[in-house]
CSV table of C-alpha atoms in Angstrom, one decimal:
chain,number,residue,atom,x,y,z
A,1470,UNK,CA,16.7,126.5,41.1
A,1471,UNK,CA,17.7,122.9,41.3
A,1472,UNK,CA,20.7,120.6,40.1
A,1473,UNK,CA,18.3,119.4,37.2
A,1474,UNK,CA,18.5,123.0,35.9
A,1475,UNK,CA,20.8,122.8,32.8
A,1476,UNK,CA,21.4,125.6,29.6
A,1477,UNK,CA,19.5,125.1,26.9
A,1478,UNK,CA,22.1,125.5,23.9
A,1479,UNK,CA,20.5,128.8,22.7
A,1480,UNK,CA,22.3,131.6,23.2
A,1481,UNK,CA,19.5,134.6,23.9
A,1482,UNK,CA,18.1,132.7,26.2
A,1483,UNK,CA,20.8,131.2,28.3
A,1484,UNK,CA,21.9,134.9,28.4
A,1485,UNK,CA,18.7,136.0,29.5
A,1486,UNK,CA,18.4,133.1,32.4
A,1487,UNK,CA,21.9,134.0,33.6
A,1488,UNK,CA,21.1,137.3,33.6
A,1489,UNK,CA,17.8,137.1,35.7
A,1490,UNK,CA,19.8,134.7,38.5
A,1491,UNK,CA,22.2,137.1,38.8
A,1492,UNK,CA,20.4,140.1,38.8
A,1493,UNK,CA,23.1,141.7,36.7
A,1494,UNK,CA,21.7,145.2,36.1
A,1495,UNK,CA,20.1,145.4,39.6
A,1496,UNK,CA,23.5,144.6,41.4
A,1497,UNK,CA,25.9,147.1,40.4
A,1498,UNK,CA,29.0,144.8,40.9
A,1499,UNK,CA,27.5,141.8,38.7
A,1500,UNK,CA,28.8,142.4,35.4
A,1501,UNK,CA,28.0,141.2,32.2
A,1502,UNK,CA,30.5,142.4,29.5
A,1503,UNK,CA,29.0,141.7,25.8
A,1504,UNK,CA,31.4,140.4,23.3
A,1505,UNK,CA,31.6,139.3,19.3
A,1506,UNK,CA,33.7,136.1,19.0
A,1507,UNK,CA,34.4,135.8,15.2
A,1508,UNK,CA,31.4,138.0,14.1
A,1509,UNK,CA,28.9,135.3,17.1
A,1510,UNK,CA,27.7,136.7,19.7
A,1511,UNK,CA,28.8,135.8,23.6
A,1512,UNK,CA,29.0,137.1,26.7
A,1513,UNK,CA,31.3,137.1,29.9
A,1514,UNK,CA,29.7,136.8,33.6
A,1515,UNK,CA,32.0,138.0,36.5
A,1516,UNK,CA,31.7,139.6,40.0
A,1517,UNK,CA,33.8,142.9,39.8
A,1518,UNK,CA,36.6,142.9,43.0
A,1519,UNK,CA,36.6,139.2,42.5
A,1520,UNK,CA,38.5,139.1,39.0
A,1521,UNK,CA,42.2,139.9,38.1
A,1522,UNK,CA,41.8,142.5,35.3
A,1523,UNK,CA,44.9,142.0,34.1
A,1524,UNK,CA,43.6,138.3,33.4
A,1525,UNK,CA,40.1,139.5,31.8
A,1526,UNK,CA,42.2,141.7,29.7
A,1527,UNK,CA,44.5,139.5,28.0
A,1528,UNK,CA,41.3,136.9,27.6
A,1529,UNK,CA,38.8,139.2,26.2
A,1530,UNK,CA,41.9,140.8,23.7
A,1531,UNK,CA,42.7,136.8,23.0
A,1532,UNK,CA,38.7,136.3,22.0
A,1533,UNK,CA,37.8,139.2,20.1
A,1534,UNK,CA,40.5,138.1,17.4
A,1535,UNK,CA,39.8,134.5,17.8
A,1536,UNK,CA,39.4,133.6,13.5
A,1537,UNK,CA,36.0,131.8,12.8
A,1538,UNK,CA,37.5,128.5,12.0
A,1539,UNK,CA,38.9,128.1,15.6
A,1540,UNK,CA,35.8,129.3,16.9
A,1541,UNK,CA,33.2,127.7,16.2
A,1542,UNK,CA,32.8,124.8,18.3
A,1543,UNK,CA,30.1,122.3,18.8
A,1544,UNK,CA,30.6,122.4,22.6
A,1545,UNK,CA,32.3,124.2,25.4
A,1546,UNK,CA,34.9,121.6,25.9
A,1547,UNK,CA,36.0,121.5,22.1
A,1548,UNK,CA,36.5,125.4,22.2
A,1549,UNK,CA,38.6,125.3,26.0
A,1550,UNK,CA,41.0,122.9,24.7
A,1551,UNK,CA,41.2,124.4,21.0
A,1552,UNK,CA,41.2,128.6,22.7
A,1553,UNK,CA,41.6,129.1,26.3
A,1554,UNK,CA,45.5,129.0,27.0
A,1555,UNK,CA,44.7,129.6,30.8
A,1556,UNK,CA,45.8,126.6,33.5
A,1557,UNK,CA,42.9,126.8,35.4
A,1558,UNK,CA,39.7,126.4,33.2
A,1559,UNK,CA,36.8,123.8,32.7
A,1560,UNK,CA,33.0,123.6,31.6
A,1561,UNK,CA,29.5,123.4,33.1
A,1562,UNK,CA,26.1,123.0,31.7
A,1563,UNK,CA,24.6,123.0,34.8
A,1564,UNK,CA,22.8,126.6,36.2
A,1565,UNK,CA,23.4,126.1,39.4
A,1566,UNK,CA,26.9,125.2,39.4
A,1567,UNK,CA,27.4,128.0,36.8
A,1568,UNK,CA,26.1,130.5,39.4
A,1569,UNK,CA,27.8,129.3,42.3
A,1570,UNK,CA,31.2,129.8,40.3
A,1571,UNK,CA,30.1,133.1,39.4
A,1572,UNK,CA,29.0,134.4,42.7
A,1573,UNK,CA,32.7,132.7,43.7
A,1574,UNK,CA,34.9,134.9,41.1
A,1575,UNK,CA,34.9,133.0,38.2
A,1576,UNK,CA,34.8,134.0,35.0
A,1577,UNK,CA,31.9,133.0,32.9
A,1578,UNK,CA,31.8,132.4,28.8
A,1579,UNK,CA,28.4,131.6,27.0
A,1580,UNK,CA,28.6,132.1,23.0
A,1581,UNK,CA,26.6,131.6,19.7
A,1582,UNK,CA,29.9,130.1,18.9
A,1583,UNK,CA,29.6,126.9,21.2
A,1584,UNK,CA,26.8,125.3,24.0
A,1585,UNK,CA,27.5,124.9,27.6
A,1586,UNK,CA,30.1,127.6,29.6
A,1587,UNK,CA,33.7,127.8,29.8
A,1588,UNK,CA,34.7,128.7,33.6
A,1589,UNK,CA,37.7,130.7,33.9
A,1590,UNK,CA,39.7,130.5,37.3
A,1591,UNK,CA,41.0,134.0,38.0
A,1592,UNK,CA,40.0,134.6,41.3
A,1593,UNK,CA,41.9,137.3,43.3
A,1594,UNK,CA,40.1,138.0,46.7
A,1595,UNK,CA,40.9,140.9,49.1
A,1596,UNK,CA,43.3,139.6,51.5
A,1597,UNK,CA,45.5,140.8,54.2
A,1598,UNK,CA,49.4,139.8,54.5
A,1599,UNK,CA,51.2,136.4,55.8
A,1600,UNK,CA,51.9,137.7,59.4
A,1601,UNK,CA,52.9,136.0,62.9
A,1602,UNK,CA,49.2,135.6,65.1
A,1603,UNK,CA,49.3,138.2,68.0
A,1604,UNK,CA,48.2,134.9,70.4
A,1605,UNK,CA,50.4,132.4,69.4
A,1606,UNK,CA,53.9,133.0,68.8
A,1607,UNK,CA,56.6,131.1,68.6
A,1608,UNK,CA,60.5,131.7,70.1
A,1609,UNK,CA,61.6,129.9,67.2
A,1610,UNK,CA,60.2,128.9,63.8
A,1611,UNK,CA,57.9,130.5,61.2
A,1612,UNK,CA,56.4,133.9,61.5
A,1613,UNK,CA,53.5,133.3,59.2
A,1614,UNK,CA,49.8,132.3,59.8
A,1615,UNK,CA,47.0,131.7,58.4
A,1616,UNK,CA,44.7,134.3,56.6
A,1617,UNK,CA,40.9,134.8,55.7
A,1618,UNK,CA,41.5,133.6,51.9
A,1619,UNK,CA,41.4,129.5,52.0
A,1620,UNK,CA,43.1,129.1,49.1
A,1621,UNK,CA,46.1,130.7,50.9
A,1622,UNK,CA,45.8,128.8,53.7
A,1623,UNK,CA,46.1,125.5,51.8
A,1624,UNK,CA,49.0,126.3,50.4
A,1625,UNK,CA,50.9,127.1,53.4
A,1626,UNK,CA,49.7,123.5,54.6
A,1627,UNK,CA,50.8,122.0,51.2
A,1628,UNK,CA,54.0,123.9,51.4
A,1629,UNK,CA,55.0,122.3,54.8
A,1630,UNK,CA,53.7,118.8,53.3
A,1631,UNK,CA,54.8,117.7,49.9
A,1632,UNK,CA,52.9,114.3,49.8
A,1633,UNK,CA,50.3,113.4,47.6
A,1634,UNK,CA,48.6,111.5,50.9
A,1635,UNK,CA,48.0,114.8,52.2
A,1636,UNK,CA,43.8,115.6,50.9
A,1637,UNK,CA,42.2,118.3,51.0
A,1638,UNK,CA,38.4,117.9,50.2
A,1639,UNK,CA,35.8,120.9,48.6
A,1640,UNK,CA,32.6,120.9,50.7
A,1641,UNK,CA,30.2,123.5,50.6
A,1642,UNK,CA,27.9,125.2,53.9
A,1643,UNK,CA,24.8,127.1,53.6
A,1644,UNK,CA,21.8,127.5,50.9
A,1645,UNK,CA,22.6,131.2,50.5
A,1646,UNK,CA,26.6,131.9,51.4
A,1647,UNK,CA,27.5,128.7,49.9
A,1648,UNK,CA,30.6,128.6,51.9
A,1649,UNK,CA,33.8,127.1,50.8
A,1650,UNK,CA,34.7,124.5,53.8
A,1651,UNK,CA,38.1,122.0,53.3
A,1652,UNK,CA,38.6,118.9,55.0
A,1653,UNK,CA,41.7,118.5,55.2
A,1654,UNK,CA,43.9,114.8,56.3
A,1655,UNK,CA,46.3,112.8,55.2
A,1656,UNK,CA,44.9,109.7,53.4
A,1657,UNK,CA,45.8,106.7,55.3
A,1658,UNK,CA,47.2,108.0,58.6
A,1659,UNK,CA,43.2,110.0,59.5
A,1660,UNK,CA,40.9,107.6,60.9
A,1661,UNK,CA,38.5,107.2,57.8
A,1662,UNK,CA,35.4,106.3,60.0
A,1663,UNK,CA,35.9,109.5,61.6
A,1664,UNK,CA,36.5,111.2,58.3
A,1665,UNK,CA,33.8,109.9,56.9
A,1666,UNK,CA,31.4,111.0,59.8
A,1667,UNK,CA,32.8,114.1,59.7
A,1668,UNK,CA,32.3,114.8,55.9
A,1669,UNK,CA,28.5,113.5,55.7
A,1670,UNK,CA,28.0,115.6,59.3
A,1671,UNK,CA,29.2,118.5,57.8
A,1672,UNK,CA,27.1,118.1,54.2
A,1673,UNK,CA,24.0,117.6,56.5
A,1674,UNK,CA,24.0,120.7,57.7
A,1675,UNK,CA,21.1,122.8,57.2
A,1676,UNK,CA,21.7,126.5,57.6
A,1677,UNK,CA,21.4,129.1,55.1
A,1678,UNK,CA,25.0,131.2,56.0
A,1679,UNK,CA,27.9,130.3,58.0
A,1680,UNK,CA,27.9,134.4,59.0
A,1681,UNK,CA,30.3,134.0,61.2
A,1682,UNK,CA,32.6,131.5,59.5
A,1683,UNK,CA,34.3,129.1,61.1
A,1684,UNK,CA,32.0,130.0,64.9
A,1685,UNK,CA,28.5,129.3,63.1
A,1686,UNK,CA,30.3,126.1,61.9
A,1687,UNK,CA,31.6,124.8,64.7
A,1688,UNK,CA,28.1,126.0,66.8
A,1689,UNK,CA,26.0,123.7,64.6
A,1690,UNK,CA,28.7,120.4,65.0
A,1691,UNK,CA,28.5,120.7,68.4
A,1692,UNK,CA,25.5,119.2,69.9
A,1693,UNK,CA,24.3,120.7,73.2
A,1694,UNK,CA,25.3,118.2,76.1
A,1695,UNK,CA,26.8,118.3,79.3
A,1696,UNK,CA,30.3,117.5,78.5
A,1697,UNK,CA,31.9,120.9,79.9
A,1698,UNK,CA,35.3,120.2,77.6
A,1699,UNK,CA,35.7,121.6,74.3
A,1700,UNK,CA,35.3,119.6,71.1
A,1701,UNK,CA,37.6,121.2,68.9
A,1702,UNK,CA,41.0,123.3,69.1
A,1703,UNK,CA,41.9,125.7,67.3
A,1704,UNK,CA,45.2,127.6,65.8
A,1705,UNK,CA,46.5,130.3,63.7
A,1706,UNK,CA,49.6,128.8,62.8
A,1707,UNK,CA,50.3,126.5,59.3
A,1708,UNK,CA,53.3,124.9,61.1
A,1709,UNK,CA,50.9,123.8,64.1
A,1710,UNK,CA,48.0,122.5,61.6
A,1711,UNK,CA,50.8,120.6,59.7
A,1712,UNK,CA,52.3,118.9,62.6
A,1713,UNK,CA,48.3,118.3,63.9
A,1714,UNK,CA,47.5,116.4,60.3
A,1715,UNK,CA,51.3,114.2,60.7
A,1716,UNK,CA,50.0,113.1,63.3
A,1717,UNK,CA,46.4,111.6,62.5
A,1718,UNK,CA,44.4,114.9,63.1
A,1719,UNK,CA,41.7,116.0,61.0
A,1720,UNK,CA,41.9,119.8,60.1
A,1721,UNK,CA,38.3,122.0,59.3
A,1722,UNK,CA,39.1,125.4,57.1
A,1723,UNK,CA,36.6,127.6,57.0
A,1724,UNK,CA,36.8,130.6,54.2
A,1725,UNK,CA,37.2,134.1,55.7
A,1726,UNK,CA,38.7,132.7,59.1
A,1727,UNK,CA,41.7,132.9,60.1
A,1728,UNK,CA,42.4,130.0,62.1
A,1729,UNK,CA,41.8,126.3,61.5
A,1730,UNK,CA,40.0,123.7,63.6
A,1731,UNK,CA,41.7,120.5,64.6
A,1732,UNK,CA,40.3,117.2,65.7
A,1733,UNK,CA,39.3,115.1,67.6
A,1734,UNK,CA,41.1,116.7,70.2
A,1735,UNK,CA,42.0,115.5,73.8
A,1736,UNK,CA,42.6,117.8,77.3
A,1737,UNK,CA,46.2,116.4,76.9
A,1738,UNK,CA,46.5,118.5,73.6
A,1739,UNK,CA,45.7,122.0,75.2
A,1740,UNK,CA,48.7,120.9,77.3
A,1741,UNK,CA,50.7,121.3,74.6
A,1742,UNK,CA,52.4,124.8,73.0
A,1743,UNK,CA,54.0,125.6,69.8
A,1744,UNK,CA,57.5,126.0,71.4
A,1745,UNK,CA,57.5,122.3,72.4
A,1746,UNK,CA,57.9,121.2,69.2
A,1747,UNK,CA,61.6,123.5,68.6
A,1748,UNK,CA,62.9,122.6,72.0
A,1749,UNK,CA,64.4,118.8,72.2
A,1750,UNK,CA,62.1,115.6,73.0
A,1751,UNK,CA,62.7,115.9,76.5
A,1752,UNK,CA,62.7,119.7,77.0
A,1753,UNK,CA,59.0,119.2,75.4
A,1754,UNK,CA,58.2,116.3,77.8
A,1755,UNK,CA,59.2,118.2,80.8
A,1756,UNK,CA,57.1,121.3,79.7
A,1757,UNK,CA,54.0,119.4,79.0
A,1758,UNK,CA,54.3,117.7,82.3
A,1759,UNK,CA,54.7,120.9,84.2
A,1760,UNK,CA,51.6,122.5,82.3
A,1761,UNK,CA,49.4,119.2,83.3
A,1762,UNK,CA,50.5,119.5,87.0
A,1763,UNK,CA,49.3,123.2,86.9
A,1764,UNK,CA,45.5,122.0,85.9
């Protein structure tokens, strides 16, 4: 495949290619659930375990009694804004996007009714509960951390900062995982050379899986040298990472891991420790000091 690759407008046979990429039949969690949109045929694409049923549900039961005057469309934007009611929606016409989605828990719609896709957001991956990290608690403060689901851990970062300076850029990793990787700053106080390295180091990349998430990332942004101090630091905690970006930091989030990376980074960082920042100025001071004089 290639980014050229786009649907052709007929409906058998964008089935058919979808189909084949997908290897629906073959894969026994790639579904492909046939449908009759006023008396047309279409078809939904979706990774079971990926997709809220209770979301499918209510959209298949919404399409199957769609009347034909609301749907037939000339395109698959004219039917999303006429039909889909859901927040999260858009269109592609592009294969290769349309199989990424997929593959990522989106809900795909090709119909007789319209050309292009309509892409459905409703996404629920497995995930484990907001807990306090085993290795970095905190006497005081918040007893949650981060998780292996990214969009989770963005929102605990945009929960602690409610400013529209605060970005948090979509990259992909990897020919064959395709792994969801956020850059995440806050636009104007992040160095935007070092951004900017960052973001075309990190889409230059070539691997075919980030296996072992956030590790295999930070292995291949690391170039072997003999500096014996480590490049980035790393943390568990949302209230850390949103105190890291305040303060001109550049945060890495890596989906299925845990933990974020932050930098640059300094030695005079590792001197620091979440309690610092819940004890007063010069508590913090004296503790940081008395760290450094331990080195």
């Amino acid at each position: 495949m290639n980014g050229k690759n786009t649907l052709s407008g007929e409906f058998a046979r964008d089935r058919e290619t979808l189909k084949r990429l997908l290897r629906a039949g073959v894969s026994f969690d790639i579904m492909a659930r046939p449908l009759e949109i006023a008396g047309k045929q279409s078809m939904l694409f979706f990774v079971n375990g990926f997709v809220k049923s209770e979301v499918m549900e209510k959209v298949v039961a919404f399409l199957i009694r769609l009347p034909a005057d609301r749907a037939v469309a000339g395109t698959a934007k004219e039917f999303n804004a006429r039909n889909v009611s859901l927040m999260e929606t858009g269109e592609s016409e592009d294969i290769d996007t349309i199989v990424t989605d997929i593959l990522s828990g989106k809900l795909c719609l090709i119909s007789e009714c319209f050309s292009g896709a309509v892409m459905i957001e409703a996404r629920s991956y497995p995930a484990r509960g907001v807990q306090e990290p085993d290795d970095d608690r905190a006497l005081r403060g918040a007893r949650d951390s981060f998780v292996e689901t990214i969009v989770c851990n963005t929102a605990l970062i945009r929960r602690r900062i409610r400013d529209p300076s605060l970005t948090m850029e979509a990259l992909k990793v990897g020919n064959s995982s395709r792994t969801d990787v956020i850059l995440c700053y806050m636009d104007g106080r992040a160095d935007k050379g070092y951004v900017d390295k960052l973001r075309a180091q990190i889409l230059s990349l070539k691997t075919d899986a980030l296996t072992l998430g956030q590790q295999s990332l930070a292995e291949r942004l690391v170039k072997p040298g003999l500096n014996p101090f480590p490049r980035f630091r790393y943390t568990e905690r949302p209230d850390t990472a949103a105190a890291s970006v305040l303060e001109g930091s550049v945060l890495v989030l890596v989906d299925t891991s845990p933990a974020v990376m932050i930098l640059p980074v300094s030695i005079f960082q590792y001197s620091q420790d979440i309690n610092d920042f819940y004890f007063p100025p010069v508590v913090g001071r004296y503790l940081r000091l008395i760290r450094l004089s331990t080195v």
